[in-house]
Tab-separated table of C-alpha atoms in Angstrom:
chain	number	residue	atom	x	y	z
A	1	UNK	CA	28.327	3.854	-16.128
A	2	UNK	CA	29.622	2.524	-13.078
A	3	UNK	CA	28.376	3.154	-9.435
A	4	UNK	CA	31.759	5.339	-8.750
A	5	UNK	CA	31.215	7.404	-11.852
A	6	UNK	CA	31.763	10.417	-10.043
A	7	UNK	CA	35.334	9.831	-9.255
A	8	UNK	CA	36.217	10.580	-12.731
A	9	UNK	CA	35.124	13.877	-12.585
A	10	UNK	CA	37.596	16.984	-11.849
A	11	UNK	CA	36.766	17.986	-8.179
A	12	UNK	CA	36.057	21.553	-8.063
A	13	UNK	CA	38.466	22.553	-5.160
A	14	UNK	CA	36.269	24.526	-1.951
A	15	UNK	CA	32.878	25.443	-2.934
A	16	UNK	CA	32.370	29.075	-3.802
A	17	UNK	CA	29.985	29.291	-0.938
A	18	UNK	CA	32.941	28.552	1.216
A	19	UNK	CA	35.033	31.827	0.660
A	20	UNK	CA	31.887	33.864	0.593
A	21	UNK	CA	30.876	32.696	3.775
A	22	UNK	CA	32.536	31.620	6.839
A	23	UNK	CA	31.472	28.604	9.026
A	24	UNK	CA	31.033	30.771	12.056
A	25	UNK	CA	28.100	32.697	9.633
A	26	UNK	CA	26.614	29.806	8.311
A	27	UNK	CA	26.032	28.522	11.865
A	28	UNK	CA	24.387	32.372	12.299
A	29	UNK	CA	22.449	31.450	9.692
A	30	UNK	CA	21.410	28.315	10.488
A	31	UNK	CA	19.746	29.768	13.743
A	32	UNK	CA	18.678	28.426	17.198
A	33	UNK	CA	16.754	24.942	17.359
A	34	UNK	CA	14.319	27.434	19.062
A	35	UNK	CA	13.191	28.919	15.878
A	36	UNK	CA	13.347	26.369	13.347
A	37	UNK	CA	10.376	25.929	10.677
A	38	UNK	CA	8.294	22.701	11.674
A	39	UNK	CA	8.161	21.992	8.171
A	40	UNK	CA	6.312	19.135	6.016
A	41	UNK	CA	8.995	16.364	7.080
A	42	UNK	CA	6.858	14.584	9.471
A	43	UNK	CA	3.371	13.363	8.408
A	44	UNK	CA	2.778	10.625	10.317
A	45	UNK	CA	1.714	12.444	13.494
A	46	UNK	CA	5.020	11.354	15.251
A	47	UNK	CA	6.389	13.729	18.138
A	48	UNK	CA	8.618	13.654	20.672
A	49	UNK	CA	12.148	12.535	20.781
A	50	UNK	CA	13.784	10.764	17.307
A	51	UNK	CA	16.655	8.697	17.259
A	52	UNK	CA	17.856	6.801	14.453
A	53	UNK	CA	21.078	4.213	14.007
A	54	UNK	CA	22.587	4.527	10.811
A	55	UNK	CA	25.144	2.126	8.266
A	56	UNK	CA	28.037	3.131	9.768
A	57	UNK	CA	26.680	2.292	13.470
A	58	UNK	CA	25.860	6.092	14.149
A	59	UNK	CA	23.069	7.124	16.064
A	60	UNK	CA	21.675	10.194	15.380
A	61	UNK	CA	19.418	11.481	18.791
A	62	UNK	CA	17.048	14.513	18.117
A	63	UNK	CA	14.457	16.057	20.497
A	64	UNK	CA	11.954	15.500	17.702
A	65	UNK	CA	11.553	14.042	14.835
A	66	UNK	CA	13.346	15.744	11.776
A	67	UNK	CA	10.836	18.569	9.990
A	68	UNK	CA	13.725	20.405	7.940
A	69	UNK	CA	15.124	17.343	5.997
A	70	UNK	CA	17.825	17.990	3.461
A	71	UNK	CA	19.194	14.917	1.353
A	72	UNK	CA	20.581	13.467	-1.660
A	73	UNK	CA	18.510	13.125	-4.498
A	74	UNK	CA	17.691	9.609	-4.952
A	75	UNK	CA	17.130	9.556	-1.193
A	76	UNK	CA	14.496	12.434	-1.015
A	77	UNK	CA	12.913	10.917	-3.950
A	78	UNK	CA	12.437	7.789	-2.324
A	79	UNK	CA	11.290	9.704	0.754
A	80	UNK	CA	8.569	11.248	-0.821
A	81	UNK	CA	7.251	7.805	-1.827
A	82	UNK	CA	6.897	7.159	1.343
A	83	UNK	CA	4.883	10.513	1.792
A	84	UNK	CA	7.788	12.403	3.318
A	85	UNK	CA	9.127	15.681	1.845
A	86	UNK	CA	12.429	17.310	1.926
A	87	UNK	CA	13.401	20.716	2.065
A	88	UNK	CA	16.607	20.481	0.112
A	89	UNK	CA	18.339	17.956	-2.030
A	90	UNK	CA	21.375	17.789	-3.413
A	91	UNK	CA	23.004	15.785	-6.402
A	92	UNK	CA	21.852	14.973	-9.946
A	93	UNK	CA	17.905	16.685	-9.717
A	94	UNK	CA	17.640	18.692	-12.876
A	95	UNK	CA	18.589	18.450	-16.616
A	96	UNK	CA	20.257	20.897	-18.231
A	97	UNK	CA	16.916	21.014	-19.959
A	98	UNK	CA	15.171	22.225	-16.597
A	99	UNK	CA	13.363	19.074	-16.659
A	100	UNK	CA	13.862	16.524	-13.675
A	101	UNK	CA	16.687	13.905	-13.532
A	102	UNK	CA	15.615	10.487	-13.524
A	103	UNK	CA	17.148	10.384	-9.664
A	104	UNK	CA	14.493	12.730	-9.040
A	105	UNK	CA	11.536	10.163	-9.310
A	106	UNK	CA	8.268	12.044	-8.656
A	107	UNK	CA	9.369	14.977	-6.584
A	108	UNK	CA	8.142	18.152	-7.531
A	109	UNK	CA	11.598	19.726	-7.723
A	110	UNK	CA	10.017	23.245	-7.865
A	111	UNK	CA	9.184	22.373	-4.224
A	112	UNK	CA	13.008	21.543	-2.779
A	113	UNK	CA	15.791	24.204	-2.497
A	114	UNK	CA	18.331	22.332	-4.365
A	115	UNK	CA	22.124	22.355	-3.113
A	116	UNK	CA	23.999	21.462	-6.297
A	117	UNK	CA	23.348	19.639	-9.200
A	118	UNK	CA	26.397	18.010	-10.013
A	119	UNK	CA	29.653	16.417	-8.477
A	120	UNK	CA	31.039	19.133	-5.799
A	121	UNK	CA	28.623	21.235	-6.003
A	122	UNK	CA	26.815	21.880	-2.451
A	123	UNK	CA	25.894	25.323	-1.537
A	124	UNK	CA	26.399	25.832	2.187
A	125	UNK	CA	24.619	29.113	2.142
A	126	UNK	CA	21.685	27.707	1.284
A	127	UNK	CA	22.115	24.628	3.408
A	128	UNK	CA	22.273	26.883	6.297
A	129	UNK	CA	19.345	29.178	5.408
A	130	UNK	CA	16.955	25.743	5.803
A	131	UNK	CA	17.563	25.322	9.099
A	132	UNK	CA	18.532	21.633	8.860
A	133	UNK	CA	17.580	18.725	10.882
A	134	UNK	CA	19.466	16.169	9.365
A	135	UNK	CA	21.315	15.370	6.166
A	136	UNK	CA	20.711	11.927	4.757
A	137	UNK	CA	22.612	10.746	1.733
A	138	UNK	CA	24.325	6.841	0.924
A	139	UNK	CA	27.383	5.283	1.016
A	140	UNK	CA	29.157	3.589	-1.618
A	141	UNK	CA	32.049	2.463	0.380
A	142	UNK	CA	32.453	0.973	3.515
A	143	UNK	CA	34.784	3.550	5.139
A	144	UNK	CA	31.466	5.691	6.101
A	145	UNK	CA	31.718	8.077	3.061
A	146	UNK	CA	28.698	10.522	2.621
A	147	UNK	CA	27.681	10.394	-1.619
A	148	UNK	CA	28.195	13.659	-2.624
A	149	UNK	CA	28.986	15.684	-0.005
A	150	UNK	CA	32.143	17.636	-0.726
A	151	UNK	CA	35.289	16.190	0.423
A	152	UNK	CA	36.803	19.357	0.711
A	153	UNK	CA	33.667	21.056	2.716
A	154	UNK	CA	32.449	18.006	4.728
A	155	UNK	CA	33.146	19.265	7.931
A	156	UNK	CA	31.717	22.555	7.678
A	157	UNK	CA	28.724	20.319	6.427
A	158	UNK	CA	28.498	18.762	9.533
A	159	UNK	CA	28.678	21.053	11.691
A	160	UNK	CA	25.458	22.151	10.552
A	161	UNK	CA	23.498	19.398	11.154
A	162	UNK	CA	24.032	15.611	12.062
A	163	UNK	CA	23.704	12.998	8.978
A	164	UNK	CA	22.405	9.660	8.367
A	165	UNK	CA	24.140	7.284	5.670
A	166	UNK	CA	22.851	4.347	4.085
A	167	UNK	CA	24.924	1.761	2.447
A	168	UNK	CA	24.551	0.579	-0.999
A	169	UNK	CA	28.004	-1.293	-0.866
A	170	UNK	CA	28.072	-4.681	-1.285
A	171	UNK	CA	24.981	-5.681	-0.451
A	172	UNK	CA	21.609	-6.939	-2.171
A	173	UNK	CA	18.970	-4.395	-3.145
A	174	UNK	CA	16.414	-5.823	-0.654
A	175	UNK	CA	18.982	-4.626	2.568
A	176	UNK	CA	19.048	-0.876	1.675
A	177	UNK	CA	15.521	-1.439	0.575
A	178	UNK	CA	14.346	-2.494	3.883
A	179	UNK	CA	17.002	0.285	5.578
A	180	UNK	CA	14.932	3.113	4.048
A	181	UNK	CA	11.824	1.695	4.411
A	182	UNK	CA	12.722	1.672	8.496
A	183	UNK	CA	14.230	5.589	8.248
A	184	UNK	CA	10.695	6.535	6.272
A	185	UNK	CA	8.962	5.092	9.065
A	186	UNK	CA	10.620	6.719	11.923
A	187	UNK	CA	10.310	9.841	10.313
A	188	UNK	CA	6.506	9.205	10.301
A	189	UNK	CA	5.872	7.626	7.210
A	190	UNK	CA	2.252	5.287	7.239
A	191	UNK	CA	3.906	2.053	6.457
A	192	UNK	CA	0.490	0.333	6.716
A	193	UNK	CA	-1.483	2.552	3.648
A	194	UNK	CA	-2.258	0.611	0.938
A	195	UNK	CA	-0.008	2.476	-1.209
A	196	UNK	CA	3.651	1.424	0.570
A	197	UNK	CA	1.887	-1.830	1.402
A	198	UNK	CA	0.930	-2.522	-2.174
A	199	UNK	CA	4.087	-1.373	-3.724
A	200	UNK	CA	5.817	-3.665	-1.501
A	201	UNK	CA	3.973	-6.695	-2.782
A	202	UNK	CA	4.571	-5.794	-6.777
A	203	UNK	CA	7.724	-5.659	-5.557
A	204	UNK	CA	7.997	-9.561	-4.175
A	205	UNK	CA	6.388	-10.580	-7.557
A	206	UNK	CA	8.414	-8.816	-9.927
A	207	UNK	CA	11.320	-10.509	-7.991
A	208	UNK	CA	9.717	-13.964	-8.704
A	209	UNK	CA	8.993	-13.469	-12.083
A	210	UNK	CA	12.370	-12.670	-12.684
A	211	UNK	CA	13.811	-15.777	-10.674
A	212	UNK	CA	11.475	-17.410	-12.918
A	213	UNK	CA	12.917	-15.848	-16.593
A	214	UNK	CA	16.301	-16.543	-15.412
A	215	UNK	CA	15.417	-19.887	-14.455
A	216	UNK	CA	13.733	-20.371	-18.034
A	217	UNK	CA	17.114	-18.851	-20.171
A	218	UNK	CA	20.009	-19.576	-18.088
A	219	UNK	CA	22.159	-19.556	-21.188
A	220	UNK	CA	21.665	-15.771	-21.956
A	221	UNK	CA	24.414	-13.654	-20.835
A	222	UNK	CA	23.390	-10.215	-19.386
A	223	UNK	CA	25.700	-7.302	-19.357
A	224	UNK	CA	25.690	-3.776	-17.426
A	225	UNK	CA	27.239	-1.135	-18.957
A	226	UNK	CA	27.726	2.527	-19.261
A	227	UNK	CA	29.270	4.780	-22.058
A	228	UNK	CA	30.781	7.953	-22.448
A	229	UNK	CA	32.543	9.532	-24.863
A	230	UNK	CA	36.148	7.603	-24.888
A	231	UNK	CA	35.025	4.529	-23.013
A	232	UNK	CA	32.770	1.902	-22.287
A	233	UNK	CA	32.658	0.938	-18.461
A	234	UNK	CA	31.597	-2.904	-18.148
A	235	UNK	CA	30.410	-3.439	-14.466
A	236	UNK	CA	30.943	-6.685	-11.994
A	237	UNK	CA	28.231	-8.012	-10.149
A	238	UNK	CA	30.115	-7.758	-6.722
A	239	UNK	CA	29.199	-3.926	-4.826
A	240	UNK	CA	26.587	-3.228	-6.932
A	241	UNK	CA	23.306	-3.969	-5.191
A	242	UNK	CA	21.166	-3.851	-7.970
A	243	UNK	CA	23.477	-6.191	-9.902
A	244	UNK	CA	24.383	-8.670	-6.441
A	245	UNK	CA	20.236	-8.903	-6.071
A	246	UNK	CA	19.451	-9.987	-9.833
A	247	UNK	CA	22.206	-12.000	-9.606
A	248	UNK	CA	20.652	-13.767	-6.332
A	249	UNK	CA	17.652	-14.646	-8.580
A	250	UNK	CA	19.442	-16.236	-11.210
A	251	UNK	CA	20.743	-13.623	-13.816
A	252	UNK	CA	23.639	-14.929	-15.627
A	253	UNK	CA	25.915	-11.787	-15.968
A	254	UNK	CA	29.147	-10.708	-17.625
A	255	UNK	CA	31.861	-10.909	-15.027
A	256	UNK	CA	35.112	-8.957	-15.859
A	257	UNK	CA	37.721	-10.458	-14.051
A	258	UNK	CA	38.980	-9.054	-10.853
A	259	UNK	CA	42.790	-7.746	-12.487
A	260	UNK	CA	41.073	-5.908	-14.744
A	261	UNK	CA	38.354	-4.006	-12.467
A	262	UNK	CA	38.826	-0.300	-11.618
A	263	UNK	CA	37.871	2.186	-8.577
A	264	UNK	CA	38.130	-0.523	-6.030
A	265	UNK	CA	36.593	-3.419	-8.022
A	266	UNK	CA	33.458	-1.712	-9.183
A	267	UNK	CA	34.095	-1.929	-13.440
A	268	UNK	CA	36.422	-2.328	-16.195
A	269	UNK	CA	37.423	0.385	-18.638
A	270	UNK	CA	37.365	-0.755	-22.407
A	271	UNK	CA	38.255	1.488	-25.411
A	272	UNK	CA	35.365	1.577	-28.082
A	273	UNK	CA	37.469	-0.262	-30.276
A	274	UNK	CA	37.559	-3.381	-27.671
A	275	UNK	CA	33.305	-3.222	-26.720
A	276	UNK	CA	32.953	-6.478	-28.525
A	277	UNK	CA	35.439	-7.977	-25.879
A	278	UNK	CA	32.277	-9.796	-23.739
A	279	UNK	CA	29.778	-11.800	-25.448
A	280	UNK	CA	26.496	-10.769	-24.327
A	281	UNK	CA	22.585	-11.462	-25.116
A	282	UNK	CA	21.144	-8.636	-23.167
A	283	UNK	CA	22.943	-5.473	-22.169
A	284	UNK	CA	21.766	-3.018	-19.354
A	285	UNK	CA	22.765	0.610	-20.402
A	286	UNK	CA	23.628	3.353	-16.926
A	287	UNK	CA	20.325	5.739	-17.350
A	288	UNK	CA	22.180	8.280	-15.479
A	289	UNK	CA	22.157	11.985	-17.020
A	290	UNK	CA	25.923	11.571	-16.776
A	291	UNK	CA	26.102	8.633	-18.726
A	292	UNK	CA	25.744	8.974	-22.834
A	293	UNK	CA	22.346	6.801	-23.525
A	294	UNK	CA	22.370	4.140	-26.411
A	295	UNK	CA	19.980	6.015	-28.760
A	296	UNK	CA	22.799	8.946	-28.763
A	297	UNK	CA	26.124	6.578	-28.798
A	298	UNK	CA	27.186	6.959	-32.692
A	299	UNK	CA	30.663	4.302	-32.647
A	300	UNK	CA	30.344	1.993	-35.362
A	301	UNK	CA	31.653	-1.096	-33.067
A	302	UNK	CA	28.522	-0.365	-30.721
A	303	UNK	CA	25.986	-0.997	-33.105
A	304	UNK	CA	27.630	-3.768	-34.775
A	305	UNK	CA	27.010	-5.281	-31.131
A	306	UNK	CA	24.926	-8.653	-31.564
A	307	UNK	CA	22.975	-7.617	-28.564
A	308	UNK	CA	22.302	-4.087	-30.294
A	309	UNK	CA	21.636	-4.755	-33.579
A	310	UNK	CA	19.147	-8.060	-31.860
A	311	UNK	CA	17.027	-4.584	-30.298
A	312	UNK	CA	18.321	-6.291	-26.545
A	313	UNK	CA	19.457	-3.284	-24.753
A	314	UNK	CA	17.528	-2.114	-21.681
A	315	UNK	CA	18.052	0.832	-19.552
A	316	UNK	CA	19.685	0.007	-15.645
A	317	UNK	CA	19.978	2.467	-12.953
A	318	UNK	CA	22.951	1.875	-10.816
A	319	UNK	CA	21.520	4.131	-8.288
A	320	UNK	CA	18.145	2.956	-7.397
A	321	UNK	CA	15.468	5.215	-5.976
A	322	UNK	CA	15.177	3.163	-2.470
A	323	UNK	CA	11.810	2.970	-2.601
A	324	UNK	CA	9.860	-0.395	-3.409
A	325	UNK	CA	7.670	1.364	-5.772
A	326	UNK	CA	10.306	2.608	-7.743
A	327	UNK	CA	11.810	-0.454	-7.690
A	328	UNK	CA	9.538	-2.480	-9.220
A	329	UNK	CA	10.533	-1.397	-13.096
A	330	UNK	CA	13.821	-2.406	-12.825
A	331	UNK	CA	13.014	-6.008	-11.801
A	332	UNK	CA	10.167	-5.948	-14.697
A	333	UNK	CA	11.912	-4.801	-17.463
A	334	UNK	CA	14.810	-7.231	-16.772
A	335	UNK	CA	12.126	-10.020	-16.363
A	336	UNK	CA	10.650	-9.020	-19.427
A	337	UNK	CA	14.359	-8.931	-21.364
A	338	UNK	CA	14.555	-12.600	-20.619
A	339	UNK	CA	11.512	-13.458	-21.614
A	340	UNK	CA	11.723	-12.011	-24.887
A	341	UNK	CA	15.094	-12.283	-25.660
A	342	UNK	CA	17.198	-14.752	-28.203
A	343	UNK	CA	20.659	-16.199	-28.151
A	344	UNK	CA	22.701	-14.119	-30.259
A	345	UNK	CA	25.841	-13.583	-28.264
């Protein structure tokens, strides 16, 4: 599934919350700063004024380190890995079966307030009730659009708390990883603890392994794909933080021509009849819950692909959880696939 996959979904119009709760009531529900719960956000003992300059160039300044943090689910998962517990999340958090979504990482989702579980869902009432200090999410464009914050209610949301945006657009994975590291540290994370430093070392070792595997088998072609009922999407490496990074390590990717890409250059859409347009030895498939997973694809044309027949299909996380711990497997599984794969395309 392309990174901008959610743009294919129909926006749900104004939130139900917007009709039931006017902005004035929402602001009142938020309460004044003096009455805010101290929360469990910052655990590193930091106190005093807090500021952070985000990737829009906006500097958020507060009288104290944020405790009541609301974040996009994947951001909350990354902060959790660094010891920062958010109060609320929005974005894919629970599967239809009630289990944690892949983007929730290791978070205990029973301990966070879910403001919305899908594109276009964001409960302003719930958000206000958390007395938020700050909202944190990612950005998938250069216009500063906050990921999963509904366009139609963004002004109301912005009046309840300042926001921080971490860009995951047109850069390599290591850059937003470092930005999340810096943000976590500003929020009180102890990044000198063994858990954090060991994860960073494992990431570096996994990157070296992937570089070596790519160098040993430069002839193998890797395709990044995503499945929906009607279409198969092929992602180019430009714009995507994971693919740009893997490419910099030497991985040889299938690249759709620019003229064929849609949604600002993210991907090419293919009918299932044309899913064999590109020759690939390894296929990386979108692991998000909004995409059809390989085991559930019934299309005959899919099953005939050489990489599929050879069992050379692995998961891909187009929206990586931006902690070093969670990014190690992304590198490791691609390295393993290259090490084991045969030329079949």
